[in-house]
Tab-separated table of C-alpha atoms in Angstrom:
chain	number	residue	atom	x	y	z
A	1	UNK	CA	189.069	67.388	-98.790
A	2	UNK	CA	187.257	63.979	-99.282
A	3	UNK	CA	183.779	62.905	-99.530
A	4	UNK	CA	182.369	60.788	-96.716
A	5	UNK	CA	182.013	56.654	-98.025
A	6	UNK	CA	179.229	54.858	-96.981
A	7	UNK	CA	181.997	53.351	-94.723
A	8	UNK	CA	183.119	56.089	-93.126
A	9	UNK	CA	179.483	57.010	-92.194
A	10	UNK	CA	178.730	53.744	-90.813
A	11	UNK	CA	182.170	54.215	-88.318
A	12	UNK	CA	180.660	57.500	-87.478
A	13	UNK	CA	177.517	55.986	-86.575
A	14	UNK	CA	179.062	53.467	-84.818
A	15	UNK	CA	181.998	54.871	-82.598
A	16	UNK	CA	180.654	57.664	-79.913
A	17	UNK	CA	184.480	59.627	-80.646
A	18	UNK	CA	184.614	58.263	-84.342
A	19	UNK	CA	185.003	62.337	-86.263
A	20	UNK	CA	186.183	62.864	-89.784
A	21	UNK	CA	188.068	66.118	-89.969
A	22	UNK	CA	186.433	68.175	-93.486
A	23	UNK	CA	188.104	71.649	-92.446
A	24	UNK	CA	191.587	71.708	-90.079
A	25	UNK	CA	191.530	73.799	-86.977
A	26	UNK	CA	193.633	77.664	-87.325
A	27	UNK	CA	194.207	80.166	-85.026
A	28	UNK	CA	190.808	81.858	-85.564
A	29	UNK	CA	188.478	78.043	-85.241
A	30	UNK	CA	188.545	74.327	-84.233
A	31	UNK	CA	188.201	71.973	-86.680
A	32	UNK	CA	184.568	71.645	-88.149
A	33	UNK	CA	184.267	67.805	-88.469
A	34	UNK	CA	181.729	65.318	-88.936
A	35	UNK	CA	180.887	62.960	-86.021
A	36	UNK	CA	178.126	60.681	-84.754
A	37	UNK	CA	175.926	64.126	-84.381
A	38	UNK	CA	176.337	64.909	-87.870
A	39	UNK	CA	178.354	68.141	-88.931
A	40	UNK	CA	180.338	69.278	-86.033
A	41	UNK	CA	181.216	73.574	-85.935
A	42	UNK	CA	183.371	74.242	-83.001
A	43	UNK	CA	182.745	78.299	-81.963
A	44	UNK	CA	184.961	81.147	-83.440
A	45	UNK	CA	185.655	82.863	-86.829
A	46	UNK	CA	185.076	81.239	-90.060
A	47	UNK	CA	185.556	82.108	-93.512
A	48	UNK	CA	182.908	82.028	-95.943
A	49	UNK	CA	184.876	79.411	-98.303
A	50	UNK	CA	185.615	77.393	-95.068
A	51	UNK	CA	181.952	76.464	-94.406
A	52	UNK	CA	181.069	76.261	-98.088
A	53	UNK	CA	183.648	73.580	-98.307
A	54	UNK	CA	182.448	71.624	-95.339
A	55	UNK	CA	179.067	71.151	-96.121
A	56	UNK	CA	180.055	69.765	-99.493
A	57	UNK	CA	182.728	67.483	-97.911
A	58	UNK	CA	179.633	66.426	-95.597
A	59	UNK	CA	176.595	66.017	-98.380
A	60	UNK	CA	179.326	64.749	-100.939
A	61	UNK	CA	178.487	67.476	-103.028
A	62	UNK	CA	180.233	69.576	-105.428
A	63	UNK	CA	179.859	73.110	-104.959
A	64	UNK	CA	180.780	75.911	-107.685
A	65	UNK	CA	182.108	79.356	-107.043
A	66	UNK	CA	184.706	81.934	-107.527
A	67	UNK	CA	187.097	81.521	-105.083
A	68	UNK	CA	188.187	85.018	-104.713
A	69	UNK	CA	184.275	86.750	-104.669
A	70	UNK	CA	183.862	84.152	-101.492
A	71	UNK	CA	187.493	84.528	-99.936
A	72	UNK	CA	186.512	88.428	-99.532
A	73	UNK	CA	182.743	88.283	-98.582
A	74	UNK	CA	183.308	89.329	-94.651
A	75	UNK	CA	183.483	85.644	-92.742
A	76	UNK	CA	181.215	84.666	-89.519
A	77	UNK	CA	181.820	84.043	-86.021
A	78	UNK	CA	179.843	81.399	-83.824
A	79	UNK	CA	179.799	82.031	-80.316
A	80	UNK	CA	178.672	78.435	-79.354
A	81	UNK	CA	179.934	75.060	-81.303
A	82	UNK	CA	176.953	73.205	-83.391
A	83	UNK	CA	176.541	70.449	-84.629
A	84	UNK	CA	173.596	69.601	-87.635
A	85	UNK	CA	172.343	67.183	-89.731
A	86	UNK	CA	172.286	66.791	-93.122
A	87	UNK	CA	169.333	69.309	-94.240
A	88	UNK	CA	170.398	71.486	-91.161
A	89	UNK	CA	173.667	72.000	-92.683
A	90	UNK	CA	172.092	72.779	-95.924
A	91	UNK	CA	169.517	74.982	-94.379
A	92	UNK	CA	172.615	76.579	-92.514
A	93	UNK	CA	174.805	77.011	-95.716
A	94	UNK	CA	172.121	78.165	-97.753
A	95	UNK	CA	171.124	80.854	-95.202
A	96	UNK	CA	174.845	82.635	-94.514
A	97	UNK	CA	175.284	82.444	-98.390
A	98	UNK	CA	172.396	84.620	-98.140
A	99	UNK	CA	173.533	87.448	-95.648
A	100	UNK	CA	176.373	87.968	-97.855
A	101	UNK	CA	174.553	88.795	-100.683
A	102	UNK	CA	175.387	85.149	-102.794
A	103	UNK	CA	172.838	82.691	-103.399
A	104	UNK	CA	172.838	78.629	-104.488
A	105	UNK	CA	171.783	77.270	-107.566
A	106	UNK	CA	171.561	73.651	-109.183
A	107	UNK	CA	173.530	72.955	-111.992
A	108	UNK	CA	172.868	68.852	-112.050
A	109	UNK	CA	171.131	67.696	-108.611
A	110	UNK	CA	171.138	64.196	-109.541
A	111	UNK	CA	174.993	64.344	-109.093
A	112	UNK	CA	174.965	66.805	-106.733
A	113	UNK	CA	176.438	69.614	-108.790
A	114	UNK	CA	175.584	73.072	-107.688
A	115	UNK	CA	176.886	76.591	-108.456
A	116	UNK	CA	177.631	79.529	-105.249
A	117	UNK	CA	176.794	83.145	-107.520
A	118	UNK	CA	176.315	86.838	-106.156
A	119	UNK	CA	173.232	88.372	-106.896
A	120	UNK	CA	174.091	91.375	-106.691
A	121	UNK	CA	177.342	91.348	-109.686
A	122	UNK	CA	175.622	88.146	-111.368
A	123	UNK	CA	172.116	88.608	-111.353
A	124	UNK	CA	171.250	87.738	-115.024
A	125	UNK	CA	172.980	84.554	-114.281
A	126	UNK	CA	170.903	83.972	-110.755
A	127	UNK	CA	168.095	84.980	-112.618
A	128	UNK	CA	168.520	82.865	-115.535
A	129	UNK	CA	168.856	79.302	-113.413
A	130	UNK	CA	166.394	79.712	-111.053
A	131	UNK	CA	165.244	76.359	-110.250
A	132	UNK	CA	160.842	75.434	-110.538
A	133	UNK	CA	159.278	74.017	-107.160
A	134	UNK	CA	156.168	72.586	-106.354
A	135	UNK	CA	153.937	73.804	-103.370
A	136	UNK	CA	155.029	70.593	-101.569
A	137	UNK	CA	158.545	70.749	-102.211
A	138	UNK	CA	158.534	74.413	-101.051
A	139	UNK	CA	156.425	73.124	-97.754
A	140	UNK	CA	158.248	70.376	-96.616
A	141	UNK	CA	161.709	72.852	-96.459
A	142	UNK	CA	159.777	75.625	-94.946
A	143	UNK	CA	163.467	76.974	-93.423
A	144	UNK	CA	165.500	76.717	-96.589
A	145	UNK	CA	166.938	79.701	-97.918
A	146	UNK	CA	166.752	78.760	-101.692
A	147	UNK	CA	166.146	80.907	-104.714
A	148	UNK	CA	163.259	79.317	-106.392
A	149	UNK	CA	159.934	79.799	-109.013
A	150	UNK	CA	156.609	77.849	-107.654
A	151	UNK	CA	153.218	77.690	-109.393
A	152	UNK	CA	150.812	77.737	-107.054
A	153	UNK	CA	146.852	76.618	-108.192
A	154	UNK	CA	144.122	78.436	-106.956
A	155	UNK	CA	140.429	76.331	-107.175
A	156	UNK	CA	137.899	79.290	-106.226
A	157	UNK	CA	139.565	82.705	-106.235
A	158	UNK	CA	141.140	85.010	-109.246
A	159	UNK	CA	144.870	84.255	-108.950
A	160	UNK	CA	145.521	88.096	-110.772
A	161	UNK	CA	143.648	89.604	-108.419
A	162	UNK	CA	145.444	87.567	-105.640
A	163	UNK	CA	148.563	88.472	-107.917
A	164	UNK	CA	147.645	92.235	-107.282
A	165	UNK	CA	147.483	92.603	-103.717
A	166	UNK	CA	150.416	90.368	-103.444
A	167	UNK	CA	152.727	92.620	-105.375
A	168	UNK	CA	151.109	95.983	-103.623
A	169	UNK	CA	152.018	94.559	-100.110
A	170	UNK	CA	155.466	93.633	-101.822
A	171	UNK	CA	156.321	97.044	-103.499
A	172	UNK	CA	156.064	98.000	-99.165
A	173	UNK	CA	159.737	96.363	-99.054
A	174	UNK	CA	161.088	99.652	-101.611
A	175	UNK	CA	163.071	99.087	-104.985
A	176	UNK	CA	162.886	95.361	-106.240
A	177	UNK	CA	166.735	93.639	-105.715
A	178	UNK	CA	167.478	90.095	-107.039
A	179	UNK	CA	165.518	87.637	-104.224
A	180	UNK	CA	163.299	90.113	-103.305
A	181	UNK	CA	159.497	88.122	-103.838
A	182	UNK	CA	157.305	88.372	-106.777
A	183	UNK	CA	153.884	87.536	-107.800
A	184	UNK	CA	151.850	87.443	-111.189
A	185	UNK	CA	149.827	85.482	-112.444
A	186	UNK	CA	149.035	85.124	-116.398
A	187	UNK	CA	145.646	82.866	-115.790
A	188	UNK	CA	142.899	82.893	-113.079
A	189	UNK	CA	144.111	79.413	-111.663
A	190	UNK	CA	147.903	79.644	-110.983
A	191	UNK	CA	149.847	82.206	-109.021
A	192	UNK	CA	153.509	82.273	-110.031
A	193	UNK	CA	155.838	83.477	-106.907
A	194	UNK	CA	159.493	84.099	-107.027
A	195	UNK	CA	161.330	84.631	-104.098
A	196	UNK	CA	163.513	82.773	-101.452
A	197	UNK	CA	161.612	79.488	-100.346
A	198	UNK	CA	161.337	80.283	-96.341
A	199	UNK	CA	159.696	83.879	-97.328
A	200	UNK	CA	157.854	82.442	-100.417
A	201	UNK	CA	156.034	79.516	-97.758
A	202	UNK	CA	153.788	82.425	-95.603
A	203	UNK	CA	152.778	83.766	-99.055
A	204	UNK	CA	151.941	79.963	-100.312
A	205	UNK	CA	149.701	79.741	-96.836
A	206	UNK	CA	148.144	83.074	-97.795
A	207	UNK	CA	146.646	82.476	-100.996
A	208	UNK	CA	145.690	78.777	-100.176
A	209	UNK	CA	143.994	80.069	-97.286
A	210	UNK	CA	142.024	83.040	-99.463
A	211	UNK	CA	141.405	80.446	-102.171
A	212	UNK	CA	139.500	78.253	-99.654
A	213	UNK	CA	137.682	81.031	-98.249
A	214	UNK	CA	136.078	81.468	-101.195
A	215	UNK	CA	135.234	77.934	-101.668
A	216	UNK	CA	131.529	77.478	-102.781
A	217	UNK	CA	129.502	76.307	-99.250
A	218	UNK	CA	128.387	72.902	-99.625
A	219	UNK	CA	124.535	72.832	-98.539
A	220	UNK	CA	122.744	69.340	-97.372
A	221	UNK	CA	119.580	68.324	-99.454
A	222	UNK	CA	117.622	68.500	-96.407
A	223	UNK	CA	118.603	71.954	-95.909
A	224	UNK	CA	118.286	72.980	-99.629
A	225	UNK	CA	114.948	71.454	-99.766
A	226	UNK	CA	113.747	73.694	-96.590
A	227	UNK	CA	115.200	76.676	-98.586
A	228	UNK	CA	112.905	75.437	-101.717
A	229	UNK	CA	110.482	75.040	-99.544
A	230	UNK	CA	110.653	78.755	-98.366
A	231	UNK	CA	111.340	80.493	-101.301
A	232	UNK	CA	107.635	79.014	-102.567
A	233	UNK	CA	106.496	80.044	-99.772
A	234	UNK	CA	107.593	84.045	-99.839
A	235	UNK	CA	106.638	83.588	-103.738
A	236	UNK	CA	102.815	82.474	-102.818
A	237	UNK	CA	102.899	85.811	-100.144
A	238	UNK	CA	104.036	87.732	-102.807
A	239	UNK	CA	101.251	86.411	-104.793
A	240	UNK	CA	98.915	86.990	-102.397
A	241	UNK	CA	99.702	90.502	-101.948
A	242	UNK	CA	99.995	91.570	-105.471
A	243	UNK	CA	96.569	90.612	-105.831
A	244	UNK	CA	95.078	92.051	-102.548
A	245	UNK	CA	96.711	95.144	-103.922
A	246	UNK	CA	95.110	94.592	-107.515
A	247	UNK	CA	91.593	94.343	-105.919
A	248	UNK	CA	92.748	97.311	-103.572
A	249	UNK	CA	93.447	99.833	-106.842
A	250	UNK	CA	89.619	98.556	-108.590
A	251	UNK	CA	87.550	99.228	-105.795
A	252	UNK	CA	89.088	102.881	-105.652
């Protein structure tokens, strides 16, 4: 399998039935190639190895992984041919990995370098090269199905107590498994999750949106002088009436 050029991409873009062939057509598929639309799935049964080996052929990547876990893991069958574009086919990868229990790590993303491992036989290893996102990262890839760690700082509210209800709503889910998310917190400003970054973004929006509920209520000087204003009043009634009520008790 070869790794689009520059050149090659530029006679996809440019000829409407220009397609570069990444996996051959069998009995079971048509070819999955890339084409003017981007990467091209024609419907029917695919193994799992088949797809992995496409979308690396299409984002010139290199993609890790024991050939035999993958060539067993039970394949999938498109009813409908597809065609996606380059963070589609990641987003697409990333989530069938997923429903067969394997998950995608980086090894060296500057070269594109990742590693394919099962989290259920490997998890110390999944576990152990879990990558660190920021909030924005996680945001912008809201659909990407990617094992990740993200800090998330919290301005107004107590990130352990945040921490706390996060992990009681979690425990709802039953006995952890490798994936499943997490939340702690060892300071009252940053809320650490773990989890998979398309359930991990709703949790993100959650405490953001708690933190700035509890954001102190700016009030205008005009208004904060008419509450000055006030308060000297109720204290000169107060006033008032502890002494009416002094007189009151010496006349008696």
């Amino acid at each position: 399998m070869r790794c689009l050029t520059p050149f090659v991409l530029l006679a996809i873009a440019a000829g409407t039935a220009a397609q570069t062939p990444l996996v051959l057509a069998t009995a079971a598929h048509g070819p999955i190639v890339a084409t003017k639309d981007g990467l091209t799935l024609a419907a029917g049964e695919f193994a799992v190895t088949d797809l992995v080996e496409a979308v690396a052929g299409f984002l010139c990547r290199n993609y890790l992984y024991d050939f035999s876990a993958l060539e067993k893991a039970e394949g999938f069958r498109l009813q409908r041919t597809i065609a996606l574009d380059a963070l589609g086919s990641e987003e697409l990868l990333y989530a069938l990995l997923s429903a067969r229990g394997f998950v995608v790590l980086p090894v060296d993303e500057l070269r594109g370098l990742h590693q394919i491992v099962s989290l259920a036989k490997d998890p110390q290893a999944a576990a152990a090269n879990i990558p660190w996102r920021t909030v924005d990262e996680v945001l912008r890839r809201p659909r990407l199905r990617e094992l990740a760690m993200v800090a998330v700082p919290l301005q107004f509210v107590d990130a352990q107590q945040v921490a706390s209800g996060l992990r009681a709503q979690f425990s709802l889910q039953g006995m952890w498994q490798p994936g499943m998310p997490t939340a702690s917190a060892s300071d009252p400003r940053w809320l650490v999750l773990h989890g998979f970054r398309d359930q991990v973004v709703p949790v993100i929006q959650f405490a953001l949106l708690v933190d700035a509920q509890h954001r102190p209520r700016h009030v205008p000087p005009s208004e904060m002088e008419a509450l000055q204003t006030r308060v000297a009043q109720l204290e000169a009634e107060l006033a008032a009436i502890r002494a009416e009520l002094a007189r009151t008790g010496e006349r008696r």
